[in-house]
Amino acid sequence: MARVKHAAPVDYPKLLEEWEKLFPEGDNYLEGHPENALRFFLAVWLSKDVEGFLKMVTARDYEYANWAAQVLVRAMPEKAAELIFGPERYKLNEHFVDEAAEELAERHPALYLMMNPDGSFDLTPGMTNDDWETAIANLAKTNTLAAANACLKSNYGNYYPSNFADAILEVAKAWKPGDPSMTDWVNGIADPKLRAIASQARLCALAEKDPRAALAELQTAKLGIENDLRYDARREILAQLAKVDLIEALKLVKTTESFFSKYKWGPFTESSPEAEAEKSANPLSQLGPTDLGEDELKNNGVRNAVLRSAAGNLPNNPAQFFGELHKLSASMGDGYSAWQRGIEAGLICLKSANWSAGECLAVAGMWDKELNGAQDDPTLQKLAARAVDVNPEECLSTLDRLPESVRPVFAGEIIKGLPDASPEHNIVLLSHLTTGQWDERLGEALGRNPAAYAKAIASLPAETTLKARESFMGKWGELDPEAAAKWLDSLPDDAASKPAAAGLASAWASYDEYAASNWAASLPAGPSRDAAAASLSSSLAREQFNEAWQWANSISNPSARDEAIFDLDSKWGYDAPQKFRAALDKVRRARGMTDRGPPPPDPFTSPSDSNDPFR
């Protein structure tokens, strides 16, 4: 440490090469913390020789540029801002610029926003941080109005509406909910889209404090439909209301879902007096449908947001939990309608994330009684997956005590979790699985021990095991592709062999495309060869255009061939070779799509970008 403190400025570049040796064990509090030692060294150097320090640490090949940036921002923030926002910043170390911007946004948000008022610096190619948003949030803690006005100067509202909504929401939270000055500020925004975003953020912040007041304001608010925003006021209001009055929130959700079910697109495409009257009376009427054709609130996350709020207030104990579910059904007055079943299933799935294996097993039995032994229930599937993930051995030991209708669901998950525990026992279980258990994960699990399970898989109905067969062969292909190919040859060349051939070709090509291609080429014409060819075409599409094209066109089945060519079009996009574009467009037109044409211009590219070394 003494050498560092008393060194002459010209000595620091040399000392930098041996900085790790400058703080021997027992020297001071820097012992055992090399990053602190380096920061101390850099801080001393900066205090004695600013120009020499900057010349070294901003060089493009300097290894510790990020720590140097931290030291400079903490000691000389204005100098750091002058460097990274100045005309010479392109010559600096990229990591230095990135770290300095992040530190300024955290520690000196007003200075950061003064230098980068419209957020354009964050949009520079190579800059991956959301520092502008960080600066807005930090400035809002001390000067809310300044942060709010800074938001209006940003390009984020045009380029990244959801990011802009994040920033505005932080400002709204810092503002006192209900403060008339914020309402005045929102109403004074000229741009209607930015005003809608700010209005939603204000209502989101108000909902955290008083969801009923926010709901009342929503009745007259003119927010528009901004489905690309991360923070939608209507969704947030319902989620916050569910924390204080779940029944009221659920009744609003159900009323609005019934509204859309009744009118479908009516309120948005027709002007019947009945539809308009009901729409104006429902403050949540613009929650959906969206332009994607969604006609239920559960599809745009509203139902899920309400249930997440509710789940946190429900007990973990299975018996008590089910008691609360029954009270909920009674309060809703629905008895056991399909809608109410959906609410209960959603709450079970959310709560299961915190349950033990034993609790999941208990709830599965209770839920099975409610459903009267329904098969392939997705809620039981999620309970089984959670239980086996936590404790597969406990599930295996209690499997025989489960209701008969629940047993196959847990058996499938147990095999995925313990594929090698007892192949003989698992083979017996496989024959009892329902269609829902034969997924990719099960096939991959069995593929870890293909010799034990190949015969059992071959004997099972093909229509229930297609996805599992593909992943089974994919895993086997990783371990021993020649053995997998030999087994495939023993199967009839039919629909059951197609997924197996596709899985083997994909896995084999991932590490030996030459051998995989030779194998596929040796197959006789038929479903297996077509499936292997399609898989190879997809696997080679990114790097070998010609080979991928040849494999796609070698498929004998016309519809499968067009599907493979369309897959190439999807993967290649505007990078498709010119010689293939006419054929690709032909397949697109057959599907009712337009020709792809030339690529659109990049909105973030400007002539000066070509000189940007960070790009």
PDB file of C-alpha atoms in Angstrom, residues 126-342:
ATOM      1  CA  GLY A 126     -23.878  -2.323 -28.717  1.00  0.00           C
ATOM      2  CA  MET A 127     -25.509  -0.676 -25.686  1.00  0.00           C
ATOM      3  CA  THR A 128     -27.540  -3.352 -23.946  1.00  0.00           C
ATOM      4  CA  ASN A 129     -28.431  -1.669 -20.645  1.00  0.00           C
ATOM      5  CA  ASP A 130     -31.683   0.072 -19.767  1.00  0.00           C
ATOM      6  CA  ASP A 131     -29.797   2.907 -18.081  1.00  0.00           C
ATOM      7  CA  TRP A 132     -32.257   5.584 -19.142  1.00  0.00           C
ATOM      8  CA  GLU A 133     -35.051   3.815 -17.251  1.00  0.00           C
ATOM      9  CA  THR A 134     -32.784   3.426 -14.216  1.00  0.00           C
ATOM     10  CA  ALA A 135     -31.968   7.135 -14.279  1.00  0.00           C
ATOM     11  CA  ILE A 136     -35.659   8.059 -14.490  1.00  0.00           C
ATOM     12  CA  ALA A 137     -36.519   5.821 -11.519  1.00  0.00           C
ATOM     13  CA  ASN A 138     -33.674   7.219  -9.398  1.00  0.00           C
ATOM     14  CA  LEU A 139     -34.426  10.844 -10.268  1.00  0.00           C
ATOM     15  CA  ALA A 140     -38.080  10.306  -9.390  1.00  0.00           C
ATOM     16  CA  LYS A 141     -37.062   9.523  -5.796  1.00  0.00           C
ATOM     17  CA  THR A 142     -35.839  13.113  -5.313  1.00  0.00           C
ATOM     18  CA  ASN A 143     -37.548  15.166  -8.043  1.00  0.00           C
ATOM     19  CA  THR A 144     -40.682  13.494  -9.360  1.00  0.00           C
ATOM     20  CA  LEU A 145     -41.773  16.272 -11.704  1.00  0.00           C
ATOM     21  CA  ALA A 146     -38.326  16.501 -13.302  1.00  0.00           C
ATOM     22  CA  ALA A 147     -38.355  12.744 -13.904  1.00  0.00           C
ATOM     23  CA  ALA A 148     -41.855  12.941 -15.376  1.00  0.00           C
ATOM     24  CA  ASN A 149     -40.887  15.701 -17.775  1.00  0.00           C
ATOM     25  CA  ALA A 150     -37.727  13.822 -18.748  1.00  0.00           C
ATOM     26  CA  CYS A 151     -39.916  10.915 -19.818  1.00  0.00           C
ATOM     27  CA  LEU A 152     -41.700  13.090 -22.337  1.00  0.00           C
ATOM     28  CA  LYS A 153     -38.398  13.964 -24.044  1.00  0.00           C
ATOM     29  CA  SER A 154     -37.506  10.331 -24.630  1.00  0.00           C
ATOM     30  CA  ASN A 155     -37.734   8.333 -27.827  1.00  0.00           C
ATOM     31  CA  TYR A 156     -38.583   5.279 -25.728  1.00  0.00           C
ATOM     32  CA  GLY A 157     -42.292   5.987 -26.039  1.00  0.00           C
ATOM     33  CA  ASN A 158     -42.000   5.459 -29.802  1.00  0.00           C
ATOM     34  CA  TYR A 159     -39.482   2.610 -29.933  1.00  0.00           C
ATOM     35  CA  TYR A 160     -40.198   0.673 -26.733  1.00  0.00           C
ATOM     36  CA  PRO A 161     -43.715   1.399 -25.379  1.00  0.00           C
ATOM     37  CA  SER A 162     -43.484  -1.251 -22.654  1.00  0.00           C
ATOM     38  CA  ASN A 163     -40.088   0.066 -21.440  1.00  0.00           C
ATOM     39  CA  PHE A 164     -41.468   3.587 -21.467  1.00  0.00           C
ATOM     40  CA  ALA A 165     -44.436   2.343 -19.421  1.00  0.00           C
ATOM     41  CA  ASP A 166     -41.993   0.874 -16.885  1.00  0.00           C
ATOM     42  CA  ALA A 167     -40.312   4.252 -16.469  1.00  0.00           C
ATOM     43  CA  ILE A 168     -43.584   6.155 -16.189  1.00  0.00           C
ATOM     44  CA  LEU A 169     -44.827   3.652 -13.616  1.00  0.00           C
ATOM     45  CA  GLU A 170     -41.776   4.284 -11.428  1.00  0.00           C
ATOM     46  CA  VAL A 171     -42.508   8.011 -11.629  1.00  0.00           C
ATOM     47  CA  ALA A 172     -46.163   7.428 -10.776  1.00  0.00           C
ATOM     48  CA  LYS A 173     -45.232   5.352  -7.723  1.00  0.00           C
ATOM     49  CA  ALA A 174     -42.938   8.121  -6.499  1.00  0.00           C
ATOM     50  CA  TRP A 175     -45.754  10.633  -6.937  1.00  0.00           C
ATOM     51  CA  LYS A 176     -48.299  10.547  -4.150  1.00  0.00           C
ATOM     52  CA  PRO A 177     -51.321   8.585  -5.415  1.00  0.00           C
ATOM     53  CA  GLY A 178     -54.185  10.949  -6.066  1.00  0.00           C
ATOM     54  CA  ASP A 179     -51.914  14.008  -6.158  1.00  0.00           C
ATOM     55  CA  PRO A 180     -53.735  16.450  -8.477  1.00  0.00           C
ATOM     56  CA  SER A 181     -50.430  17.699  -9.868  1.00  0.00           C
ATOM     57  CA  MET A 182     -49.845  14.323 -11.502  1.00  0.00           C
ATOM     58  CA  THR A 183     -53.319  14.326 -13.003  1.00  0.00           C
ATOM     59  CA  ASP A 184     -52.643  17.782 -14.404  1.00  0.00           C
ATOM     60  CA  TRP A 185     -49.313  16.600 -15.818  1.00  0.00           C
ATOM     61  CA  VAL A 186     -50.888  13.558 -17.474  1.00  0.00           C
ATOM     62  CA  ASN A 187     -53.713  15.597 -18.983  1.00  0.00           C
ATOM     63  CA  GLY A 188     -51.199  18.077 -20.333  1.00  0.00           C
ATOM     64  CA  ILE A 189     -49.387  15.515 -22.493  1.00  0.00           C
ATOM     65  CA  ALA A 190     -50.086  16.373 -26.127  1.00  0.00           C
ATOM     66  CA  ASP A 191     -49.302  13.008 -27.725  1.00  0.00           C
ATOM     67  CA  PRO A 192     -52.400  10.792 -27.288  1.00  0.00           C
ATOM     68  CA  LYS A 193     -50.428   7.531 -27.128  1.00  0.00           C
ATOM     69  CA  LEU A 194     -47.999   8.836 -24.509  1.00  0.00           C
ATOM     70  CA  ARG A 195     -50.925  10.300 -22.590  1.00  0.00           C
ATOM     71  CA  ALA A 196     -52.631   6.887 -22.567  1.00  0.00           C
ATOM     72  CA  ILE A 197     -49.459   5.244 -21.262  1.00  0.00           C
ATOM     73  CA  ALA A 198     -49.076   7.863 -18.529  1.00  0.00           C
ATOM     74  CA  SER A 199     -52.757   7.547 -17.579  1.00  0.00           C
ATOM     75  CA  GLN A 200     -52.430   3.809 -17.181  1.00  0.00           C
ATOM     76  CA  ALA A 201     -49.290   4.204 -15.076  1.00  0.00           C
ATOM     77  CA  ARG A 202     -51.030   6.704 -12.798  1.00  0.00           C
ATOM     78  CA  LEU A 203     -53.972   4.357 -12.276  1.00  0.00           C
ATOM     79  CA  CYS A 204     -51.613   1.414 -11.642  1.00  0.00           C
ATOM     80  CA  ALA A 205     -49.895   3.387  -8.890  1.00  0.00           C
ATOM     81  CA  LEU A 206     -53.251   4.448  -7.432  1.00  0.00           C
ATOM     82  CA  ALA A 207     -54.458   0.826  -7.493  1.00  0.00           C
ATOM     83  CA  GLU A 208     -51.680  -0.218  -5.112  1.00  0.00           C
ATOM     84  CA  LYS A 209     -53.041   2.211  -2.499  1.00  0.00           C
ATOM     85  CA  ASP A 210     -56.760   2.223  -3.247  1.00  0.00           C
ATOM     86  CA  PRO A 211     -57.949  -0.234  -5.912  1.00  0.00           C
ATOM     87  CA  ARG A 212     -61.608   0.798  -5.561  1.00  0.00           C
ATOM     88  CA  ALA A 213     -60.750   4.438  -6.199  1.00  0.00           C
ATOM     89  CA  ALA A 214     -58.737   3.389  -9.236  1.00  0.00           C
ATOM     90  CA  LEU A 215     -61.653   1.272 -10.464  1.00  0.00           C
ATOM     91  CA  ALA A 216     -64.010   4.237 -10.083  1.00  0.00           C
ATOM     92  CA  GLU A 217     -61.672   6.461 -12.110  1.00  0.00           C
ATOM     93  CA  LEU A 218     -61.371   3.780 -14.763  1.00  0.00           C
ATOM     94  CA  GLN A 219     -65.065   4.277 -15.550  1.00  0.00           C
ATOM     95  CA  THR A 220     -64.345   7.681 -17.098  1.00  0.00           C
ATOM     96  CA  ALA A 221     -60.690   7.258 -18.122  1.00  0.00           C
ATOM     97  CA  LYS A 222     -59.942   7.301 -21.840  1.00  0.00           C
ATOM     98  CA  LEU A 223     -57.007   4.941 -21.987  1.00  0.00           C
ATOM     99  CA  GLY A 224     -57.370   3.306 -25.359  1.00  0.00           C
ATOM    100  CA  ILE A 225     -56.271  -0.272 -25.966  1.00  0.00           C
ATOM    101  CA  GLU A 226     -52.517  -0.634 -25.535  1.00  0.00           C
ATOM    102  CA  ASN A 227     -52.053  -4.390 -25.395  1.00  0.00           C
ATOM    103  CA  ASP A 228     -48.305  -4.127 -25.953  1.00  0.00           C
ATOM    104  CA  LEU A 229     -47.849  -2.382 -22.609  1.00  0.00           C
ATOM    105  CA  ARG A 230     -46.441  -4.360 -19.753  1.00  0.00           C
ATOM    106  CA  TYR A 231     -48.492  -2.448 -17.187  1.00  0.00           C
ATOM    107  CA  ASP A 232     -52.137  -2.384 -18.167  1.00  0.00           C
ATOM    108  CA  ALA A 233     -54.198  -0.376 -15.690  1.00  0.00           C
ATOM    109  CA  ARG A 234     -57.247  -2.595 -15.932  1.00  0.00           C
ATOM    110  CA  ARG A 235     -55.257  -5.742 -15.217  1.00  0.00           C
ATOM    111  CA  GLU A 236     -53.380  -4.111 -12.346  1.00  0.00           C
ATOM    112  CA  ILE A 237     -56.540  -2.711 -10.770  1.00  0.00           C
ATOM    113  CA  LEU A 238     -58.190  -6.130 -10.720  1.00  0.00           C
ATOM    114  CA  ALA A 239     -55.042  -7.756  -9.345  1.00  0.00           C
ATOM    115  CA  GLN A 240     -54.844  -5.232  -6.498  1.00  0.00           C
ATOM    116  CA  LEU A 241     -58.591  -5.461  -5.841  1.00  0.00           C
ATOM    117  CA  ALA A 242     -58.258  -9.242  -5.480  1.00  0.00           C
ATOM    118  CA  LYS A 243     -55.942  -8.707  -2.508  1.00  0.00           C
ATOM    119  CA  VAL A 244     -58.620  -6.841  -0.569  1.00  0.00           C
ATOM    120  CA  ASP A 245     -61.814  -8.380  -1.975  1.00  0.00           C
ATOM    121  CA  LEU A 246     -61.340 -11.519  -4.060  1.00  0.00           C
ATOM    122  CA  ILE A 247     -65.068 -12.103  -4.569  1.00  0.00           C
ATOM    123  CA  GLU A 248     -65.608  -8.623  -5.990  1.00  0.00           C
ATOM    124  CA  ALA A 249     -62.601  -9.013  -8.318  1.00  0.00           C
ATOM    125  CA  LEU A 250     -63.724 -12.429  -9.548  1.00  0.00           C
ATOM    126  CA  LYS A 251     -67.271 -11.224 -10.162  1.00  0.00           C
ATOM    127  CA  LEU A 252     -65.897  -8.380 -12.275  1.00  0.00           C
ATOM    128  CA  VAL A 253     -63.761 -10.843 -14.220  1.00  0.00           C
ATOM    129  CA  LYS A 254     -66.713 -13.155 -14.799  1.00  0.00           C
ATOM    130  CA  THR A 255     -69.035 -10.310 -15.814  1.00  0.00           C
ATOM    131  CA  THR A 256     -66.514  -9.036 -18.325  1.00  0.00           C
ATOM    132  CA  GLU A 257     -65.772 -12.493 -19.721  1.00  0.00           C
ATOM    133  CA  SER A 258     -69.508 -13.059 -20.133  1.00  0.00           C
ATOM    134  CA  PHE A 259     -69.712  -9.687 -21.855  1.00  0.00           C
ATOM    135  CA  PHE A 260     -67.206 -10.732 -24.515  1.00  0.00           C
ATOM    136  CA  SER A 261     -68.725 -14.170 -24.843  1.00  0.00           C
ATOM    137  CA  LYS A 262     -72.116 -12.590 -25.454  1.00  0.00           C
ATOM    138  CA  TYR A 263     -71.071  -9.981 -27.978  1.00  0.00           C
ATOM    139  CA  LYS A 264     -67.908 -11.510 -29.416  1.00  0.00           C
ATOM    140  CA  TRP A 265     -66.674  -8.648 -31.624  1.00  0.00           C
ATOM    141  CA  GLY A 266     -69.935  -6.719 -31.379  1.00  0.00           C
ATOM    142  CA  PRO A 267     -68.837  -3.880 -29.085  1.00  0.00           C
ATOM    143  CA  PHE A 268     -65.884  -3.164 -31.364  1.00  0.00           C
ATOM    144  CA  THR A 269     -67.429  -3.559 -34.820  1.00  0.00           C
ATOM    145  CA  GLU A 270     -71.134  -2.792 -34.347  1.00  0.00           C
ATOM    146  CA  SER A 271     -73.054   0.071 -32.802  1.00  0.00           C
ATOM    147  CA  SER A 272     -76.189  -1.625 -31.532  1.00  0.00           C
ATOM    148  CA  PRO A 273     -77.732   0.351 -28.661  1.00  0.00           C
ATOM    149  CA  GLU A 274     -77.678  -2.727 -26.391  1.00  0.00           C
ATOM    150  CA  ALA A 275     -73.987  -3.419 -26.951  1.00  0.00           C
ATOM    151  CA  GLU A 276     -72.969   0.203 -26.545  1.00  0.00           C
ATOM    152  CA  ALA A 277     -75.007   0.607 -23.368  1.00  0.00           C
ATOM    153  CA  GLU A 278     -73.472  -2.464 -21.763  1.00  0.00           C
ATOM    154  CA  LYS A 279     -70.010  -1.461 -22.913  1.00  0.00           C
ATOM    155  CA  SER A 280     -70.271   2.014 -21.405  1.00  0.00           C
ATOM    156  CA  ALA A 281     -71.509   0.523 -18.128  1.00  0.00           C
ATOM    157  CA  ASN A 282     -68.553  -1.862 -17.858  1.00  0.00           C
ATOM    158  CA  PRO A 283     -65.306  -0.115 -16.856  1.00  0.00           C
ATOM    159  CA  LEU A 284     -63.361  -3.193 -17.944  1.00  0.00           C
ATOM    160  CA  SER A 285     -64.881  -3.402 -21.411  1.00  0.00           C
ATOM    161  CA  GLN A 286     -61.607  -2.703 -23.198  1.00  0.00           C
ATOM    162  CA  LEU A 287     -59.710  -5.561 -21.607  1.00  0.00           C
ATOM    163  CA  GLY A 288     -60.268  -7.683 -24.715  1.00  0.00           C
ATOM    164  CA  PRO A 289     -60.650  -9.031 -27.298  1.00  0.00           C
ATOM    165  CA  THR A 290     -57.348  -7.947 -28.825  1.00  0.00           C
ATOM    166  CA  ASP A 291     -56.386  -7.741 -32.459  1.00  0.00           C
ATOM    167  CA  LEU A 292     -55.099 -11.311 -32.072  1.00  0.00           C
ATOM    168  CA  GLY A 293     -58.662 -12.591 -31.791  1.00  0.00           C
ATOM    169  CA  GLU A 294     -58.621 -13.328 -28.062  1.00  0.00           C
ATOM    170  CA  ASP A 295     -62.154 -13.317 -26.688  1.00  0.00           C
ATOM    171  CA  GLU A 296     -61.614 -14.263 -23.043  1.00  0.00           C
ATOM    172  CA  LEU A 297     -59.850 -12.440 -20.251  1.00  0.00           C
ATOM    173  CA  LYS A 298     -57.844 -15.519 -19.349  1.00  0.00           C
ATOM    174  CA  ASN A 299     -56.035 -15.170 -22.682  1.00  0.00           C
ATOM    175  CA  ASN A 300     -54.649 -11.726 -21.985  1.00  0.00           C
ATOM    176  CA  GLY A 301     -53.460 -12.447 -18.473  1.00  0.00           C
ATOM    177  CA  VAL A 302     -56.219 -10.781 -16.470  1.00  0.00           C
ATOM    178  CA  ARG A 303     -57.624 -13.909 -14.880  1.00  0.00           C
ATOM    179  CA  ASN A 304     -54.095 -15.054 -14.072  1.00  0.00           C
ATOM    180  CA  ALA A 305     -53.236 -11.703 -12.470  1.00  0.00           C
ATOM    181  CA  VAL A 306     -56.291 -11.926 -10.207  1.00  0.00           C
ATOM    182  CA  LEU A 307     -55.573 -15.520  -9.221  1.00  0.00           C
ATOM    183  CA  ARG A 308     -51.933 -14.733  -8.414  1.00  0.00           C
ATOM    184  CA  SER A 309     -53.087 -12.043  -6.010  1.00  0.00           C
ATOM    185  CA  ALA A 310     -55.605 -14.428  -4.447  1.00  0.00           C
ATOM    186  CA  ALA A 311     -53.234 -17.383  -4.138  1.00  0.00           C
ATOM    187  CA  GLY A 312     -50.953 -15.563  -1.739  1.00  0.00           C
ATOM    188  CA  ASN A 313     -53.771 -15.157   0.787  1.00  0.00           C
ATOM    189  CA  LEU A 314     -54.900 -18.792   0.777  1.00  0.00           C
ATOM    190  CA  PRO A 315     -53.568 -21.351   3.335  1.00  0.00           C
ATOM    191  CA  ASN A 316     -50.973 -23.941   2.322  1.00  0.00           C
ATOM    192  CA  ASN A 317     -52.543 -26.771   4.321  1.00  0.00           C
ATOM    193  CA  PRO A 318     -54.413 -28.929   1.745  1.00  0.00           C
ATOM    194  CA  ALA A 319     -57.544 -29.465   3.843  1.00  0.00           C
ATOM    195  CA  GLN A 320     -57.788 -25.790   4.803  1.00  0.00           C
ATOM    196  CA  PHE A 321     -57.047 -24.772   1.224  1.00  0.00           C
ATOM    197  CA  PHE A 322     -59.911 -26.876  -0.127  1.00  0.00           C
ATOM    198  CA  GLY A 323     -62.165 -25.502   2.588  1.00  0.00           C
ATOM    199  CA  GLU A 324     -61.451 -21.986   1.309  1.00  0.00           C
ATOM    200  CA  LEU A 325     -62.110 -23.085  -2.281  1.00  0.00           C
ATOM    201  CA  HIS A 326     -65.548 -24.373  -1.271  1.00  0.00           C
ATOM    202  CA  LYS A 327     -66.306 -21.114   0.538  1.00  0.00           C
ATOM    203  CA  LEU A 328     -65.245 -19.254  -2.574  1.00  0.00           C
ATOM    204  CA  SER A 329     -67.610 -21.268  -4.756  1.00  0.00           C
ATOM    205  CA  ALA A 330     -70.447 -20.666  -2.315  1.00  0.00           C
ATOM    206  CA  SER A 331     -69.762 -16.912  -2.234  1.00  0.00           C
ATOM    207  CA  MET A 332     -69.692 -16.709  -6.004  1.00  0.00           C
ATOM    208  CA  GLY A 333     -73.042 -18.481  -6.172  1.00  0.00           C
ATOM    209  CA  ASP A 334     -71.882 -20.669  -9.050  1.00  0.00           C
ATOM    210  CA  GLY A 335     -71.935 -24.017  -7.312  1.00  0.00           C
ATOM    211  CA  TYR A 336     -69.601 -26.103  -9.431  1.00  0.00           C
ATOM    212  CA  SER A 337     -69.890 -24.490 -12.841  1.00  0.00           C
ATOM    213  CA  ALA A 338     -67.205 -25.005 -15.457  1.00  0.00           C
ATOM    214  CA  TRP A 339     -66.088 -21.396 -14.956  1.00  0.00           C
ATOM    215  CA  GLN A 340     -65.707 -21.867 -11.224  1.00  0.00           C
ATOM    216  CA  ARG A 341     -63.809 -25.114 -11.808  1.00  0.00           C
ATOM    217  CA  GLY A 342     -61.375 -23.153 -13.929  1.00  0.00           C
TER     218      GLY A 342
END
